[in-house]
Coordinates of C-alpha atoms (C1' of nucleotides) in Angstrom, one line a residue:
Chain A
X1 CA -20.7 10.2 10.9
X2 CA -19.3 7.1 12.4
X3 CA -21.5 8.0 15.5
X4 CA -22.1 4.7 16.5
X5 CA -25.0 5.7 18.9
X6 CA -27.8 7.1 16.2
X7 CA -27.6 3.1 14.8
X8 CA -31.2 1.7 15.0
X9 CA -31.1 -2.0 16.5
X10 CA -31.6 -3.2 13.0
X11 CA -28.4 -1.8 12.1
X12 CA -26.5 -2.6 15.1
X13 CA -27.6 -6.5 14.9
X14 CA -26.4 -6.0 10.8
X15 CA -23.4 -5.0 11.3
X16 CA -22.9 -6.9 14.3
X17 CA -23.4 -10.5 12.3
X18 CA -21.2 -9.0 9.0
X19 CA -18.6 -8.6 12.1
X20 CA -18.9 -12.1 12.8
X21 CA -18.8 -13.5 9.1
X22 CA -15.6 -11.8 9.1
X23 CA -13.8 -12.8 12.2
X24 CA -15.1 -16.6 10.7
X25 CA -13.4 -15.9 7.5
X26 CA -10.6 -15.0 8.9
X27 CA -10.4 -17.9 11.2
X28 CA -11.2 -19.8 8.0
X29 CA -8.1 -18.3 6.0
X30 CA -5.7 -18.3 9.2
X31 CA -6.3 -21.9 9.3
X32 CA -6.0 -23.2 5.7
X33 CA -5.6 -20.3 3.3
X34 CA -7.8 -17.7 1.5
X35 CA -8.2 -20.4 -1.5
X36 CA -10.3 -22.1 1.2
X37 CA -12.4 -19.5 1.8
X38 CA -15.7 -21.1 1.8
X39 CA -19.3 -19.2 2.2
X40 CA -21.1 -22.1 3.3
X41 CA -18.8 -23.4 5.4
X42 CA -18.8 -20.2 7.3
X43 CA -22.6 -20.2 7.6
X44 CA -22.4 -23.9 8.8
X45 CA -20.2 -22.6 11.2
X46 CA -23.0 -20.0 12.6
X47 CA -24.9 -22.2 12.3
X48 CA -27.3 -21.0 9.5
X49 CA -28.1 -21.4 6.0
X50 CA -25.5 -20.8 3.4
X51 CA -27.6 -18.0 1.3
X52 CA -28.1 -16.1 4.1
X53 CA -25.1 -14.3 3.9
X54 CA -26.0 -13.0 0.6
X55 CA -27.7 -10.7 3.2
X56 CA -24.9 -8.9 4.0
X57 CA -22.2 -9.9 0.8
X58 CA -22.6 -9.4 -2.7
X59 CA -20.6 -12.5 -2.7
X60 CA -17.5 -14.7 -2.1
X61 CA -15.2 -12.1 -3.7
X62 CA -16.8 -9.1 -2.0
X63 CA -16.0 -10.8 1.3
X64 CA -12.2 -11.2 0.0
X65 CA -12.3 -8.1 -1.0
X66 CA -13.6 -6.5 2.0
X67 CA -11.0 -8.6 4.2
X68 CA -8.2 -7.0 2.4
X69 CA -9.6 -4.1 2.5
X70 CA -9.7 -4.1 6.2
X71 CA -6.0 -6.1 6.2
X72 CA -5.0 -2.4 4.7
X73 CA -6.6 -0.4 7.3
X74 CA -5.1 -2.1 10.1
X75 CA -1.6 -1.8 8.9
X76 CA -2.0 1.8 8.4
X77 CA -3.7 2.3 12.1
X78 CA -1.0 0.3 13.2
X79 CA 1.6 2.1 11.0
X80 CA 0.1 5.1 12.7
X81 CA -0.2 4.1 16.2
X82 CA 3.6 3.3 16.0
X83 CA 4.5 6.6 15.8
X84 CA 1.7 8.5 17.6
X85 CA 1.6 6.5 21.3
X86 CA -1.8 7.2 22.1
X87 CA -3.9 9.0 19.4
X88 CA -7.3 8.4 20.9
X89 CA -8.3 6.4 23.7
X90 CA -11.2 4.9 22.2
X91 CA -10.9 2.0 19.7
X92 CA -11.8 2.6 16.1
X93 CA -15.1 0.2 15.6
X94 CA -13.0 -1.7 13.1
X95 CA -13.9 -0.1 9.4
X96 CA -17.7 -0.7 9.4
X97 CA -17.3 2.7 9.3
X98 CA -16.6 2.4 5.8
X99 CA -13.7 3.8 3.7
X100 CA -13.8 7.1 4.6
X101 CA -10.1 8.8 4.5
X102 CA -10.4 10.0 8.3
X103 CA -9.7 13.8 8.5
X104 CA -7.3 13.5 11.7
X105 CA -5.7 16.5 12.2
X106 CA -1.9 15.5 12.3
X107 CA -0.3 18.4 11.8
X108 CA -0.7 20.1 15.2
X109 CA 2.4 17.8 17.1
X110 CA 4.2 17.2 14.1
X111 CA 7.6 19.1 15.3
X112 CA 9.8 16.8 13.1
X113 CA 10.6 14.2 16.4
X114 CA 13.5 16.1 17.8
X115 CA 16.0 16.1 15.5
X116 CA 16.9 12.4 16.0
X117 CA 14.2 10.3 17.5
X118 CA 13.6 9.7 14.3
X119 CA 15.8 6.8 14.5
X120 CA 13.1 4.8 17.5
X121 CA 10.3 6.1 15.6
X122 CA 11.4 3.8 12.6
X123 CA 12.6 1.2 14.9
X124 CA 8.8 1.3 16.4
X125 CA 7.5 1.3 13.2
X126 CA 9.0 -1.9 11.8
X127 CA 8.3 -4.2 15.0
X128 CA 5.5 -2.8 14.6
X129 CA 5.0 -4.6 11.6
X130 CA 6.5 -7.4 12.4
X131 CA 4.5 -7.6 15.6
X132 CA 1.6 -7.1 13.5
X133 CA 2.4 -9.7 10.4
X134 CA 3.0 -11.8 13.1
X135 CA -0.4 -12.1 15.0
X136 CA -1.8 -13.2 12.0
X137 CA 0.8 -14.2 8.9
X138 CA -2.3 -15.6 6.5
X139 CA -3.9 -11.4 7.1
X140 CA -0.1 -10.4 6.1
X141 CA -0.4 -12.5 2.8
X142 CA -3.8 -11.6 2.1
X143 CA -1.7 -8.2 1.0
X144 CA 1.6 -8.6 0.1
X145 CA 1.6 -12.5 -0.3
X146 CA 1.2 -14.5 -4.1
X147 CA -0.7 -12.9 -6.5
X148 CA -3.5 -13.8 -7.8
X149 CA -2.9 -13.7 -11.8
X150 CA -6.6 -11.7 -12.5
X151 CA -7.3 -10.2 -9.2
X152 CA -6.3 -6.3 -8.7
X153 CA -7.2 -5.0 -5.2
X154 CA -10.1 -2.2 -5.4
X155 CA -8.8 1.2 -6.1
X156 CA -9.7 2.5 -2.7
X157 CA -6.6 0.5 -1.0
X158 CA -4.9 2.5 -2.3
X159 CA -5.4 5.7 -0.5
X160 CA -4.5 3.5 3.2
X161 CA -1.2 2.3 1.2
X162 CA -0.3 6.0 0.8
X163 CA -1.5 6.6 4.4
X164 CA 1.3 3.9 5.0
X165 CA 3.6 5.4 2.8
X166 CA 3.2 8.7 4.5
X167 CA 4.3 7.2 8.0
X168 CA 7.2 5.1 6.6
X169 CA 8.6 8.8 4.6
X170 CA 8.1 10.4 7.9
X171 CA 10.1 8.4 9.6
X172 CA 12.6 7.9 7.1
X173 CA 13.0 11.6 6.6
X174 CA 15.6 11.9 9.3
X175 CA 17.4 8.2 8.7
X176 CA 21.2 8.4 7.7
X177 CA 21.1 8.8 4.4
X178 CA 22.8 5.2 3.4
X179 CA 24.6 6.9 0.3
X180 CA 26.9 8.9 2.5
X181 CA 27.0 6.1 5.0
X182 CA 27.6 4.0 2.6
X183 CA 24.0 1.9 4.5
X184 CA 22.0 2.3 1.2
X185 CA 24.0 2.3 -1.4
X186 CA 22.3 3.8 -4.9
X187 CA 25.5 6.5 -5.7
X188 CA 29.3 7.0 -5.3
X189 CA 29.7 7.3 -2.0
X190 CA 29.1 11.2 -1.1
X191 CA 27.9 12.2 -4.3
X192 CA 24.0 11.9 -3.0
X193 CA 21.6 12.5 -6.1
X194 CA 23.8 11.4 -9.0
X195 CA 22.0 7.8 -8.8
X196 CA 19.5 6.5 -12.0
X197 CA 16.9 6.1 -9.1
X198 CA 17.2 8.9 -7.6
X199 CA 16.4 10.6 -10.9
X200 CA 13.5 8.6 -11.5
X201 CA 12.0 9.0 -7.8
X202 CA 12.4 12.8 -8.0
X203 CA 8.7 14.4 -8.0
X204 CA 7.7 11.0 -7.2
X205 CA 6.4 11.9 -3.0
X206 CA 4.5 15.0 -3.2
X207 CA 2.1 11.5 -4.0
X208 CA 2.2 10.4 -0.1
X209 CA 3.7 13.2 1.8
X210 CA 2.1 16.1 3.1
X211 CA 4.7 18.3 1.9
X212 CA 4.2 18.9 -1.9
X213 CA 7.5 16.5 -2.8
X214 CA 9.6 14.4 -0.9
X215 CA 13.6 14.3 -1.9
X216 CA 14.0 11.5 -3.5
X217 CA 16.8 10.6 -1.1
X218 CA 14.2 9.8 1.6
X219 CA 11.5 7.9 -1.0
X220 CA 14.1 5.7 -1.8
X221 CA 14.7 5.4 1.9
X222 CA 11.8 4.6 2.6
X223 CA 11.2 1.5 -0.5
X224 CA 14.5 0.4 1.0
X225 CA 13.2 0.4 4.4
X226 CA 9.5 -1.3 3.3
X227 CA 11.7 -4.1 1.2
X228 CA 13.9 -5.0 3.8
X229 CA 11.8 -5.8 6.2
X230 CA 9.4 -7.7 3.9
X231 CA 12.1 -9.7 2.5
X232 CA 12.7 -10.8 5.9
X233 CA 9.4 -11.1 7.3
X234 CA 7.7 -12.6 4.4
X235 CA 10.3 -15.7 4.0
X236 CA 10.2 -16.1 8.2
X237 CA 6.7 -15.9 8.2
X238 CA 7.0 -18.5 5.0
X239 CA 8.7 -20.5 7.4
X240 CA 11.5 -20.5 5.3
X241 CA 14.1 -19.9 8.4
X242 CA 12.8 -23.0 10.4
X243 CA 14.9 -25.2 9.5
X244 CA 17.9 -23.2 10.1
X245 CA 18.4 -22.8 14.0
X246 CA 18.5 -19.4 14.4
X247 CA 15.8 -16.7 15.6
X248 CA 14.0 -15.2 13.1
X249 CA 14.2 -12.1 15.3
X250 CA 17.8 -11.6 15.6
X251 CA 17.7 -11.1 12.1
X252 CA 15.0 -8.7 11.7
X253 CA 16.5 -6.6 14.7
X254 CA 19.7 -6.6 12.2
X255 CA 18.2 -5.4 9.1
X256 CA 16.7 -2.8 11.7
X257 CA 19.7 -1.6 13.1
X258 CA 20.9 -2.0 9.7
X259 CA 18.6 0.9 8.1
X260 CA 19.2 3.1 11.4
X261 CA 23.0 2.9 10.6
X262 CA 23.8 1.2 13.5
Chain B
X1 CA 22.9 -43.1 -15.1
X2 CA 21.0 -40.1 -16.6
X3 CA 21.7 -41.8 -20.0
X4 CA 18.7 -41.0 -22.0
X5 CA 19.6 -42.9 -24.9
X6 CA 19.0 -47.1 -23.2
X7 CA 15.9 -46.1 -22.1
X8 CA 13.7 -47.9 -23.9
X9 CA 10.9 -46.4 -26.4
X10 CA 8.1 -46.7 -23.5
X11 CA 10.5 -45.0 -21.3
X12 CA 11.2 -42.1 -23.7
X13 CA 7.4 -42.0 -24.5
X14 CA 6.7 -41.8 -20.3
X15 CA 8.9 -39.3 -20.0
X16 CA 7.8 -37.2 -23.0
X17 CA 3.9 -37.5 -21.7
X18 CA 5.0 -36.5 -18.1
X19 CA 6.7 -33.5 -19.1
X20 CA 4.3 -31.9 -21.2
X21 CA 1.7 -32.8 -18.0
X22 CA 4.0 -30.8 -16.1
X23 CA 4.1 -28.0 -19.3
X24 CA 0.5 -27.7 -18.7
X25 CA 0.4 -27.3 -15.5
X26 CA 2.8 -24.6 -15.4
X27 CA 1.3 -22.6 -17.5
X28 CA -2.3 -23.1 -15.6
X29 CA -0.3 -21.9 -12.9
X30 CA 1.0 -19.1 -14.9
X31 CA -2.4 -18.1 -15.9
X32 CA -4.8 -18.6 -12.6
X33 CA -2.0 -19.4 -9.7
X34 CA -0.9 -22.3 -8.0
X35 CA -4.7 -22.7 -6.7
X36 CA -6.3 -23.3 -9.9
X37 CA -4.5 -26.4 -10.8
X38 CA -7.1 -29.0 -12.2
X39 CA -6.3 -32.5 -13.2
X40 CA -9.0 -32.4 -15.8
X41 CA -8.5 -29.4 -17.3
X42 CA -5.0 -30.4 -17.8
X43 CA -6.7 -33.6 -19.1
X44 CA -8.7 -31.8 -21.5
X45 CA -6.2 -29.5 -22.8
X46 CA -4.2 -32.8 -23.8
X47 CA -7.2 -34.1 -25.4
X48 CA -7.5 -36.7 -23.0
X49 CA -9.5 -38.0 -20.3
X50 CA -8.8 -37.1 -16.7
X51 CA -8.3 -40.7 -15.4
X52 CA -5.3 -40.8 -18.3
X53 CA -3.2 -38.4 -15.5
X54 CA -3.2 -41.4 -12.7
X55 CA -0.6 -43.0 -15.3
X56 CA 1.7 -40.6 -14.4
X57 CA 0.8 -39.4 -11.2
X58 CA -0.4 -40.1 -7.7
X59 CA -3.0 -37.5 -7.5
X60 CA -3.2 -33.3 -7.5
X61 CA -0.8 -33.2 -4.2
X62 CA 2.2 -35.7 -6.1
X63 CA 2.1 -33.2 -9.3
X64 CA 2.0 -29.8 -7.3
X65 CA 5.0 -31.2 -5.3
X66 CA 6.3 -32.3 -8.9
X67 CA 6.5 -28.8 -9.8
X68 CA 7.9 -27.3 -6.3
X69 CA 10.8 -29.9 -7.2
X70 CA 11.6 -28.9 -10.0
X71 CA 11.3 -24.9 -9.5
X72 CA 14.2 -25.2 -6.7
X73 CA 15.7 -27.2 -8.9
X74 CA 15.7 -25.5 -11.5
X75 CA 16.4 -21.7 -9.4
X76 CA 19.8 -23.9 -8.0
X77 CA 20.8 -24.5 -11.1
X78 CA 20.1 -20.8 -12.9
X79 CA 22.8 -19.6 -9.2
X80 CA 25.4 -21.8 -10.5
X81 CA 25.3 -21.6 -13.7
X82 CA 25.5 -17.7 -12.8
X83 CA 28.9 -18.4 -10.8
X84 CA 30.3 -21.1 -13.6
X85 CA 29.4 -19.3 -16.8
X86 CA 29.7 -23.0 -18.9
X87 CA 29.4 -26.1 -16.3
X88 CA 27.9 -28.4 -19.7
X89 CA 27.4 -27.9 -23.1
X90 CA 24.6 -29.8 -23.2
X91 CA 21.3 -28.8 -21.3
X92 CA 20.3 -31.0 -18.7
X93 CA 16.9 -33.0 -19.3
X94 CA 14.8 -30.8 -17.0
X95 CA 14.9 -33.0 -13.7
X96 CA 13.6 -35.8 -15.2
X97 CA 16.5 -37.4 -14.0
X98 CA 15.7 -37.7 -10.7
X99 CA 16.7 -35.7 -7.6
X100 CA 20.2 -37.3 -7.7
X101 CA 22.5 -34.4 -6.6
X102 CA 25.0 -34.9 -9.2
X103 CA 28.1 -34.8 -7.8
X104 CA 30.2 -32.1 -10.0
X105 CA 33.6 -32.2 -9.5
X106 CA 33.2 -28.2 -8.1
X107 CA 36.8 -28.0 -6.3
X108 CA 38.8 -28.0 -9.5
X109 CA 38.5 -24.0 -10.0
X110 CA 38.6 -22.7 -7.1
X111 CA 40.7 -19.9 -7.1
X112 CA 39.0 -18.1 -4.0
X113 CA 37.5 -15.6 -7.3
X114 CA 40.8 -14.0 -8.2
X115 CA 40.2 -12.3 -4.2
X116 CA 37.7 -9.3 -5.6
X117 CA 35.6 -10.4 -8.4
X118 CA 33.7 -11.8 -6.1
X119 CA 32.2 -8.6 -6.0
X120 CA 30.7 -9.6 -9.8
X121 CA 29.8 -13.1 -9.1
X122 CA 27.9 -11.7 -6.1
X123 CA 26.1 -9.1 -8.6
X124 CA 25.7 -12.5 -11.5
X125 CA 24.3 -14.6 -9.2
X126 CA 21.8 -11.5 -8.3
X127 CA 20.2 -10.4 -11.5
X128 CA 20.1 -14.0 -12.4
X129 CA 17.4 -14.4 -10.0
X130 CA 16.2 -11.6 -10.6
X131 CA 15.7 -12.9 -14.6
X132 CA 14.6 -16.3 -13.2
X133 CA 12.2 -14.9 -11.4
X134 CA 10.8 -12.9 -14.5
X135 CA 10.1 -15.5 -16.3
X136 CA 7.8 -17.2 -14.8
X137 CA 6.6 -14.6 -11.8
X138 CA 4.5 -17.7 -10.3
X139 CA 7.0 -20.4 -10.5
X140 CA 8.4 -18.2 -8.3
X141 CA 5.9 -17.5 -5.7
X142 CA 5.5 -21.3 -6.2
X143 CA 8.7 -21.7 -3.9
X144 CA 8.3 -17.9 -1.6
X145 CA 5.1 -17.2 -1.6
X146 CA 1.7 -17.6 0.5
X147 CA 2.4 -20.9 2.4
X148 CA -0.3 -23.2 2.6
X149 CA -0.9 -23.3 6.1
X150 CA -0.9 -27.4 5.8
X151 CA 1.3 -28.2 3.6
X152 CA 5.4 -28.8 3.9
X153 CA 7.9 -29.2 0.8
X154 CA 9.0 -32.3 0.2
X155 CA 12.0 -33.5 2.4
X156 CA 14.5 -33.4 -0.7
X157 CA 14.0 -30.0 -1.0
X158 CA 16.2 -29.0 1.3
X159 CA 18.8 -30.6 0.0
X160 CA 18.4 -28.3 -3.1
X161 CA 18.0 -25.3 -1.1
X162 CA 21.4 -26.1 0.1
X163 CA 22.7 -25.7 -3.0
X164 CA 21.3 -22.3 -3.2
X165 CA 23.2 -21.7 -0.1
X166 CA 26.1 -22.8 -1.0
X167 CA 26.3 -20.5 -4.1
X168 CA 25.1 -17.0 -1.8
X169 CA 28.0 -18.5 0.6
X170 CA 31.0 -19.1 -1.8
X171 CA 30.0 -15.0 -3.5
X172 CA 29.1 -13.9 -0.2
X173 CA 32.4 -14.9 1.1
X174 CA 34.2 -11.9 -0.1
X175 CA 31.7 -8.9 0.2
X176 CA 32.5 -6.2 2.0
X177 CA 31.6 -6.9 5.8
X178 CA 29.3 -4.3 6.8
X179 CA 29.8 -4.5 10.1
X180 CA 32.8 -2.3 9.6
X181 CA 31.5 -0.7 6.5
X182 CA 28.3 0.1 7.7
X183 CA 26.1 -1.4 4.8
X184 CA 24.6 -3.8 6.9
X185 CA 24.8 -3.4 10.6
X186 CA 24.7 -6.3 13.4
X187 CA 27.0 -5.0 15.7
X188 CA 29.0 -1.5 16.5
X189 CA 31.0 -0.7 13.9
X190 CA 34.3 -2.3 13.7
X191 CA 33.8 -4.6 16.7
X192 CA 32.9 -7.6 14.2
X193 CA 31.6 -10.7 15.8
X194 CA 29.9 -9.7 18.8
X195 CA 25.9 -9.4 17.5
X196 CA 23.6 -11.7 18.8
X197 CA 22.8 -12.6 16.2
X198 CA 26.2 -13.6 14.5
X199 CA 26.3 -15.6 18.0
X200 CA 23.5 -17.5 17.0
X201 CA 24.8 -17.7 13.3
X202 CA 28.3 -19.5 15.3
X203 CA 28.6 -23.3 13.7
X204 CA 25.9 -22.9 10.7
X205 CA 27.7 -22.7 8.4
X206 CA 28.6 -26.6 8.0
X207 CA 25.6 -27.3 6.8
X208 CA 25.5 -25.5 2.8
X209 CA 29.2 -24.7 2.5
X210 CA 31.8 -27.2 1.5
X211 CA 33.7 -26.1 4.0
X212 CA 33.0 -27.1 7.6
X213 CA 31.9 -24.1 8.8
X214 CA 31.6 -20.7 6.8
X215 CA 32.6 -17.6 9.5
X216 CA 29.1 -16.0 11.1
X217 CA 30.1 -13.0 9.2
X218 CA 29.5 -15.2 5.7
X219 CA 26.4 -16.7 6.5
X220 CA 25.1 -13.4 8.2
X221 CA 25.9 -11.6 4.9
X222 CA 24.4 -14.8 2.7
X223 CA 21.2 -14.5 4.8
X224 CA 20.8 -10.3 4.0
X225 CA 21.9 -11.1 0.8
X226 CA 18.7 -13.5 -0.2
X227 CA 16.1 -12.0 2.3
X228 CA 17.1 -8.2 0.6
X229 CA 16.9 -9.2 -3.1
X230 CA 13.7 -11.4 -2.4
X231 CA 11.9 -8.3 -0.6
X232 CA 12.3 -5.9 -4.0
X233 CA 11.8 -9.0 -6.1
X234 CA 8.6 -10.4 -4.4
X235 CA 7.3 -7.0 -4.2
X236 CA 7.7 -6.1 -8.1
X237 CA 6.5 -9.8 -9.2
X238 CA 3.1 -8.9 -6.9
X239 CA 2.9 -5.9 -8.5
X240 CA 3.2 -3.0 -5.6
X241 CA 5.6 -0.9 -7.7
X242 CA 3.0 -0.8 -10.7
X243 CA 1.6 2.4 -9.4
X244 CA 4.5 4.5 -8.3
X245 CA 5.6 5.0 -11.9
X246 CA 9.6 4.0 -11.3
X247 CA 11.3 1.5 -12.8
X248 CA 11.5 -1.6 -10.0
X249 CA 15.0 -2.9 -12.0
X250 CA 16.6 0.4 -10.4
X251 CA 15.3 -0.4 -7.3
X252 CA 16.9 -3.9 -7.4
X253 CA 20.4 -2.9 -8.3
X254 CA 20.4 0.3 -6.2
X255 CA 19.8 -2.9 -3.5
X256 CA 22.2 -4.7 -5.5
X257 CA 25.7 -2.3 -5.7
X258 CA 24.4 -2.0 -1.5
X259 CA 25.1 -5.3 -0.5
X260 CA 28.6 -4.9 -2.9
X261 CA 29.8 -1.7 -1.2
X262 CA 29.4 0.1 -3.9
Chain C
dT1 C1' 8.8 -66.2 -38.1
dG2 C1' 4.5 -66.7 -35.4
dT3 C1' 2.5 -67.4 -31.3
dA4 C1' 1.2 -67.0 -26.4
dC5 C1' 1.0 -64.2 -23.0
dA6 C1' 2.7 -59.9 -19.8
dT7 C1' 2.2 -55.4 -19.6
dC8 C1' 0.5 -51.1 -19.4
dA9 C1' -2.0 -46.6 -21.7
dG10 C1' -6.0 -44.3 -21.9
dT11 C1' -11.3 -44.8 -21.7
dG12 C1' -15.8 -43.8 -19.6
dA13 C1' -18.7 -44.7 -16.9
dA14 C1' -20.0 -43.5 -12.0
dC15 C1' -19.1 -41.5 -7.3
dG16 C1' -19.4 -38.8 -4.1
dC17 C1' -18.6 -34.5 -2.9
dG18 C1' -18.6 -29.1 -1.8
dC19 C1' -18.7 -25.4 -4.0
dG20 C1' -21.0 -20.8 -5.3
dT21 C1' -25.7 -18.6 -6.6
dT22 C1' -31.4 -17.9 -7.9
dC23 C1' -35.8 -18.3 -6.0
dA24 C1' -39.9 -17.9 -3.6
dC25 C1' -41.3 -18.3 0.6
dT26 C1' -41.7 -17.6 6.0
dG27 C1' -41.9 -15.1 9.9
dA28 C1' -40.2 -11.5 13.1
dT29 C1' -39.4 -7.1 13.7
dG30 C1' -40.4 -2.2 12.7
dT31 C1' -43.7 2.0 11.0
dA32 C1' -47.1 4.6 9.9
dC33 C1' -51.6 6.0 11.0
Chain D
dT1 C1' -53.0 1.2 22.3
dG2 C1' -54.2 -1.0 18.2
dT3 C1' -54.2 -2.1 13.6
dA4 C1' -52.1 -2.6 8.8
dC5 C1' -48.3 -2.5 6.0
dA6 C1' -43.4 -1.8 4.8
dT7 C1' -39.2 -3.5 5.6
dC8 C1' -36.0 -7.5 5.9
dA9 C1' -33.5 -11.4 8.1
dG10 C1' -33.0 -16.0 7.6
dT11 C1' -35.2 -21.1 5.1
dG12 C1' -34.9 -24.9 2.5
dA13 C1' -34.7 -26.6 -2.4
dA14 C1' -32.7 -26.2 -6.4
dC15 C1' -29.6 -25.7 -10.0
dG16 C1' -25.5 -26.5 -12.5
dC17 C1' -21.3 -27.3 -12.3
dG18 C1' -16.1 -29.0 -11.7
dC19 C1' -13.6 -31.2 -8.7
dG20 C1' -10.7 -35.7 -6.8
dT21 C1' -10.6 -40.0 -7.8
dT22 C1' -11.8 -45.2 -8.6
dC23 C1' -13.3 -48.6 -10.9
dA24 C1' -14.2 -52.6 -14.7
dC25 C1' -12.5 -52.6 -19.2
dT26 C1' -10.3 -52.0 -24.5
dG27 C1' -6.8 -52.0 -27.1
dA28 C1' -2.1 -51.6 -28.4
dT29 C1' 2.3 -52.1 -27.2
dG30 C1' 6.0 -55.0 -26.0
dT31 C1' 8.6 -59.7 -24.5
dA32 C1' 10.2 -64.8 -24.7
dC33 C1' 9.1 -69.1 -26.7

DNA sequence: TGTACATCAGTGAACGCGCGTTCACTGATGTAC
DNA sequence: TGTACATCAGTGAACGCGCGTTCACTGATGTAC
């Protein structure tokens, strides 16, 4: 599977046109927002007729769904690449290989990050996410932006979300607990596992972590990691800091430092 | 000004129809998102013809702008009401009075919250914001959701944003500094004002605070207050926690506790 | 109180537009014998 | 190598739709003398 060599010329051409359609769609979304996505406009931009696109996508919704899938895929790859410096020298063919989850034996170099290099790992993931978001803000909002009341993301994206969560759980495992350090709260200082949230999170870690169950404290830290980065990032991307006259990266960096216990 | 009594019947009728148009618009946005807002649909829903709405709004964009203004206004009122339990027994006529900033002598009972009741104040504001957001998620996203690349909020909303910021600065003034308690990071523990962010924030507080300049530490705390609440809240509203099987309020509460230094 | 006028809410027809999508069809590319 | 057939990318016309917006007009409400 995923062997580009055995593809027939027609298949290669097909994949190429599909890719160009998606690229034009991304451009269009980046320029005018997702609601402005128009199949006819894409076709015109590519020098072909509107109905031609129906050879490649079942319709407008199908195209958008594919873009959302790609965005999730790209984010997950970015997160994984941030913790595994050089996973493979060759770039993957940008999700055209289908939604296979890829075995990818990740249990080989798992030395738990030499105890306290988990901090830098977490920071690397944080800044990688920020760079990914800044590279294409509308792609970020495709995932984390205003939800369309009727729409539900395709079922297979949850698997990709799990990949991201797995990375977050890994880099958060060795982070300062927060409860004791006061960096995260959740219960009385030093008590540790008495909070109602920790109780609610008990046993939920098994859905994403490699081992059966991540401790609720780690899960809590991962969630906080996620929500705090999203908080600063999304407000920055939406331009809510522009009139305030300070560099949003400093605020982001401060949040990352806080998460690392610095 | 703002005396409803001296309005002529025609003015009252006009205000009433305007209000109903906006209410239908809100319903429509809540149901299908802001991009689905249609003047013709609103008119049909009200039993009148499409062009009739042009007596009340210059066009679709004008209506949306008005809704955004109302959302900001409503949020600011909610925040202020959370710190001032009973400002006035009568409910204000829902922004139909125009964008006047209202003098509202707020310097009378300013006893700085009896030193440590500032914590509860901050918590009250946080939960008030959450309740406000949950009451109408799409209204929240109207302000804080995916930005439309071309669009810029009207200039007078920045004044309302300042009101919110003023409240946040007030309730954050007596919060634990974070730098020392480790709850917020930003610089080495105990050092206080050495971080690049604090340097960047120095002198910016004067834009919102009543006094000429809020200390950068307070401003930092207010920003963090804002971004963290937005982080959990927006992900909750967008449904990113629904498949995880825990109550998002617990996560929100944990963040609030962390901000209070608990 | 009554008449003449001004104001203004709302209508209905119309314009032009771009949208997603279908359908029958053409022509090129690949495949089988 | 050559012929017959199947596959499939892309076209052009057409459908129906709803959109925002304009315009001339009607009819009711308010105002001035």
